C-alpha positions as CSV (number, residue, x, y, z in Angstrom):
1,M,82.7,48.5,91.0
2,Q,84.3,45.5,92.7
3,I,81.8,42.7,93.1
4,K,81.9,40.8,96.4
5,F,80.2,37.4,97.2
6,S,79.5,36.4,100.8
7,N,80.6,33.0,102.1
8,A,77.0,31.9,102.7
9,L,76.2,32.9,99.1
10,L,79.2,31.1,97.8
11,K,77.9,28.0,99.6
12,H,74.5,28.3,98.0
13,I,76.0,28.8,94.6
14,S,78.2,25.8,95.0
15,V,75.4,23.3,95.6
16,L,73.4,24.1,92.5
17,F,75.5,21.7,90.4
18,S,77.5,19.7,92.9
19,I,75.1,16.8,93.0
20,A,74.9,16.0,89.3
21,L,78.6,16.5,88.6
22,F,80.2,15.1,91.8
23,A,77.9,12.3,93.1
24,G,79.5,8.9,92.8
25,N,83.0,10.0,94.0
26,T,84.3,8.6,97.3
27,Y,84.5,11.0,100.2
28,A,85.9,11.2,103.6
29,K,84.4,9.2,106.4
30,T,81.8,10.9,108.5
31,T,82.1,11.6,112.2
32,A,79.4,10.6,114.8
33,E,76.7,13.3,115.0
34,T,73.1,13.7,116.0
35,T,70.4,13.2,113.4
36,A,68.9,16.2,111.8
37,K,65.5,17.8,112.4
38,G,65.5,19.8,109.2
39,V,62.8,22.4,108.3
40,L,59.4,21.0,107.3
41,W,56.3,23.0,106.3
42,E,52.7,21.9,105.8
43,V,50.8,23.5,102.9
44,K,47.0,23.3,102.7
45,S,44.5,24.2,100.1
46,A,40.8,23.7,100.3
47,T,41.1,20.2,99.0
48,N,44.7,19.0,99.4
49,T,47.7,19.0,101.7
50,A,51.4,19.0,100.6
51,Y,54.6,19.1,102.6
52,L,57.6,21.3,101.9
53,F,61.0,20.1,103.2
54,G,64.2,22.2,103.1
55,S,67.1,20.3,101.7
56,I,70.8,20.4,102.4
57,H,72.5,19.4,99.2
58,L,75.8,18.3,100.9
59,A,75.2,16.1,104.0
60,K,76.6,13.2,106.0
61,A,75.3,9.7,106.6
62,S,75.0,10.6,110.3
63,F,72.2,13.0,109.5
64,Y,69.9,10.0,108.9
65,P,67.4,8.7,109.7
66,L,65.4,11.9,109.4
67,P,62.7,12.6,112.1
68,E,59.4,10.8,112.1
69,K,57.5,13.9,111.0
70,V,59.5,13.9,107.8
71,Q,59.1,10.2,107.3
72,K,55.3,10.6,107.6
73,A,55.4,13.4,105.0
74,Y,57.2,11.1,102.6
75,K,55.0,8.1,103.2
76,Q,51.8,9.9,102.5
77,A,53.2,11.3,99.2
78,D,52.6,9.8,95.8
79,T,54.7,12.4,94.2
80,L,58.2,13.8,95.1
81,A,58.9,17.3,93.7
82,V,62.6,18.4,93.6
83,E,64.5,21.3,92.1
84,L,66.0,18.8,89.7
85,D,67.0,15.1,89.5
86,G,70.7,15.2,90.4
87,T,71.0,11.5,89.4
88,D,70.2,12.2,85.8
89,G,73.5,11.8,84.1
90,E,72.2,12.5,80.6
91,A,70.8,15.9,81.7
92,A,74.2,16.7,83.2
93,V,76.0,15.9,80.0
94,K,73.6,18.1,78.0
95,A,73.9,21.0,80.5
96,L,77.7,20.9,80.9
97,P,78.5,22.8,77.6
98,L,76.8,25.9,79.2
99,L,79.5,25.8,82.0
100,K,82.5,25.4,79.6
101,Y,84.3,27.6,77.2
102,A,84.5,26.7,73.5
103,A,88.1,26.0,72.5
104,P,90.4,27.8,72.0
105,D,88.9,30.1,74.7
106,K,89.8,29.2,78.3
107,L,89.3,30.1,81.9
108,Q,92.5,32.2,82.2
109,N,91.3,34.6,79.6
110,H,88.4,35.6,81.8
111,L,90.2,36.0,85.1
112,Q,92.3,38.7,86.7
113,P,95.9,37.7,86.8
114,A,95.9,37.7,90.6
115,T,92.9,35.2,90.6
116,W,94.7,32.9,88.2
117,E,97.8,33.0,90.3
118,S,95.8,32.2,93.4
119,L,94.2,29.2,91.7
120,Q,97.7,28.0,90.6
121,K,99.0,28.5,94.1
122,M,96.2,26.4,95.6
123,T,96.0,23.6,93.1
124,G,99.4,23.5,91.5
125,P,99.7,21.9,88.0
126,V,96.0,20.8,88.3
127,A,95.0,24.4,87.5
128,E,95.6,23.7,83.8
129,R,92.9,21.0,83.9
130,F,90.4,23.8,84.9
131,Q,91.0,25.8,81.7
132,P,88.0,24.5,79.8
133,L,85.6,25.3,82.7
134,K,83.8,28.6,83.6
135,P,84.6,30.1,87.0
136,A,81.4,28.9,88.6
137,M,82.3,25.3,87.9
138,V,85.8,25.7,89.2
139,A,84.6,27.3,92.4
140,T,82.0,24.5,92.8
141,G,84.7,21.8,92.4
142,L,87.0,23.4,94.9
143,L,84.2,23.9,97.5
144,V,82.9,20.4,97.1
145,G,86.4,19.1,97.6
146,S,86.9,21.2,100.7
147,F,83.5,20.1,102.2
148,A,84.3,16.5,101.3
149,R,87.4,16.6,103.5
150,Q,85.1,17.5,106.3
151,G,82.8,14.5,105.6
152,Y,80.1,16.3,103.6
153,D,79.0,14.2,100.6
154,P,76.7,15.1,97.7
155,A,75.7,11.5,97.5
156,Q,74.3,11.9,101.1
157,G,72.4,15.1,100.2
158,V,68.7,15.2,101.2
159,D,67.6,15.6,97.6
160,I,69.5,12.5,96.5
161,H,68.3,10.6,99.5
162,F,64.6,11.1,98.6
163,I,65.1,10.7,94.9
164,N,66.7,7.3,95.3
165,R,64.0,6.4,97.8
166,A,61.2,7.5,95.5
167,K,62.6,5.6,92.6
168,K,62.8,2.4,94.8
169,D,59.2,3.0,96.0
170,K,58.0,3.8,92.5
171,K,56.7,7.2,93.4
172,S,56.4,9.9,90.7
173,I,59.3,12.4,90.6
174,V,58.7,15.9,89.3
175,E,61.4,18.4,88.6
176,L,60.5,22.0,89.4
177,E,63.4,23.2,87.2
178,T,65.8,21.8,84.7
179,M,69.6,21.3,84.9
180,E,69.9,23.3,81.8
181,Y,68.2,26.3,83.4
182,Q,70.5,26.2,86.4
183,A,73.5,25.9,84.2
184,Q,72.4,29.0,82.3
185,I,72.3,30.9,85.6
186,L,75.9,29.9,86.6
187,G,77.3,29.9,83.1
188,G,75.8,33.3,82.4
189,L,77.8,35.2,85.0
190,S,79.7,38.1,83.6
191,D,83.6,37.9,83.7
192,E,83.6,40.3,86.6
193,E,81.1,38.2,88.5
194,G,82.8,35.0,87.7
195,D,86.2,36.3,88.7
196,A,84.9,37.7,92.0
197,M,83.2,34.3,92.7
198,L,86.3,32.3,92.1
199,S,88.6,34.7,93.8
200,Q,86.5,34.8,97.0
201,T,86.1,31.0,96.9
202,L,89.8,30.6,96.9
203,E,90.2,33.1,99.8
204,S,87.3,31.5,101.9
205,I,88.8,28.1,101.5
206,S,92.3,29.3,102.4
207,N,91.2,31.2,105.5
208,G,88.8,28.5,106.7
209,E,85.7,30.7,106.4
210,A,83.9,28.5,103.9
211,I,83.9,25.5,106.3
212,R,83.0,27.7,109.4
213,D,80.1,29.3,107.6
214,T,78.9,26.0,106.2
215,N,79.0,24.3,109.6
216,Q,77.0,27.2,111.2
217,L,74.4,27.1,108.4
218,I,74.0,23.3,108.6
219,A,73.8,23.4,112.4
220,A,70.8,25.8,112.1
221,W,69.2,23.5,109.6
222,K,69.8,20.4,111.8
223,D,68.1,22.3,114.7
224,G,65.1,23.0,112.6
225,N,65.7,26.7,112.9
226,A,64.4,28.0,109.5
227,E,64.5,31.6,110.7
228,K,68.2,31.4,111.4
229,V,69.0,29.7,108.1
230,V,67.2,32.5,106.3
231,S,68.7,35.3,108.4
232,M,72.3,34.0,107.9
233,L,71.8,33.9,104.1
234,Q,70.2,37.3,104.0
235,A,72.7,39.0,106.3
236,E,75.6,37.7,104.2
237,A,73.9,38.6,100.9
238,N,73.1,42.1,102.0
239,K,76.7,42.9,102.9
240,N,77.4,44.2,99.4
241,P,75.6,44.9,96.1
242,G,77.3,42.0,94.2
243,S,76.1,39.4,96.7
244,K,72.6,40.9,96.8
245,K,72.3,40.8,93.0
246,I,73.4,37.2,92.7
247,M,71.2,36.1,95.7
248,K,68.2,37.7,93.9
249,R,69.0,35.7,90.8
250,L,69.5,32.4,92.6
251,L,66.6,32.6,95.0
252,D,64.0,35.4,94.5
253,E,63.8,35.1,90.8
254,R,63.5,31.3,90.9
255,N,61.0,30.9,93.6
256,P,57.8,32.1,91.8
257,A,58.0,29.5,89.1
258,M,58.6,26.7,91.7
259,A,55.7,28.0,93.8
260,D,53.4,28.0,90.7
261,K,54.3,24.3,89.9
262,I,53.6,23.3,93.5
263,V,50.1,24.9,93.3
264,E,49.5,23.1,90.0
265,L,50.5,19.7,91.5
266,M,48.2,20.3,94.5
267,A,45.3,21.4,92.2
268,A,45.8,18.2,90.2
269,G,45.2,16.2,93.3
270,K,48.8,15.0,93.8
271,H,49.9,14.2,97.3
272,V,53.3,15.9,97.2
273,L,56.4,16.1,99.2
274,V,58.5,19.0,97.9
275,V,62.2,18.9,98.6
276,V,64.1,22.1,97.7
277,G,67.1,23.9,99.1
278,A,66.5,25.3,102.6
279,G,67.3,28.8,101.4
280,H,64.1,28.7,99.3
281,I,61.8,27.7,102.1
282,A,61.3,30.7,104.5
283,G,61.4,34.4,104.6
284,T,60.2,37.2,102.3
285,N,59.7,36.1,98.7
286,S,60.4,32.5,99.7
287,I,58.3,29.6,98.4
288,S,56.3,29.4,101.6
289,D,55.7,33.2,101.4
290,L,54.6,33.0,97.8
291,L,52.3,30.1,98.5
292,K,50.6,32.1,101.2
293,Q,50.1,34.9,98.7
294,R,48.4,32.4,96.5
295,G,45.8,31.7,99.1
296,L,47.2,28.5,100.7
297,Q,47.6,27.9,104.4
298,V,51.3,27.4,105.3
299,R,52.8,26.5,108.7
300,Q,56.1,25.1,109.9
301,I,55.9,21.7,111.6
302,K,58.4,21.8,114.6
């Protein structure tokens, strides 16, 4: 069976590791744009209130400052909870082997000849530098480079924005996952899945779909339209069995553990702002849905 990945799913996959491995590079200048509303949720227990903010991992300086409702949610928090701390270089170094092949094995051995030829055609001699990396890492690098040319910058991502701010303000930072765990997900793709991911990444960059889909997704987030963000991801993922399988692994299977940690933080009396990828926030089996199932009151603040 041929595995297919939607463009929206490829975008979601690409951001999992783009922050830790590409932050610090210099990217294209941003164009003038309106600031972003984003998607913000209030979560209430009998004794505590937390806030859940959907993140865009690749953003632009023009997205800031974030709206006052988000600023208030941050200011009341003594704890920032994120998927992981993308500024932790030591964690990235430890996780990287999970995304590489052990020599003498190499990328080309795990790709269809046509996929390797497409990579060579797009990158030229640089393709040889990708040989130690697994397909997910190569696809990530290509996508981040493509988004960077449009002004999107991991260093401007919402996660990084709040992590840097929390460190400056001496707030506690809690990771809901680890970089190693996320590396295991991407590094654990089968050869068929990895080849399909890279092949379709190359195609989506070449035909411009990657940028068009990303711009539409980010526009929905900027408008605060959580429903549209979710519907776009779900519609794309449900187009074929391969995308649906990976989407379940990347979202549905990760959300319960993150929801449990949020409940634990609230029960411990922490005043928390949770910043996680926007695709985790709303819809069936999302973090907000799971928190409701755990007896908490959840509502979007518009």
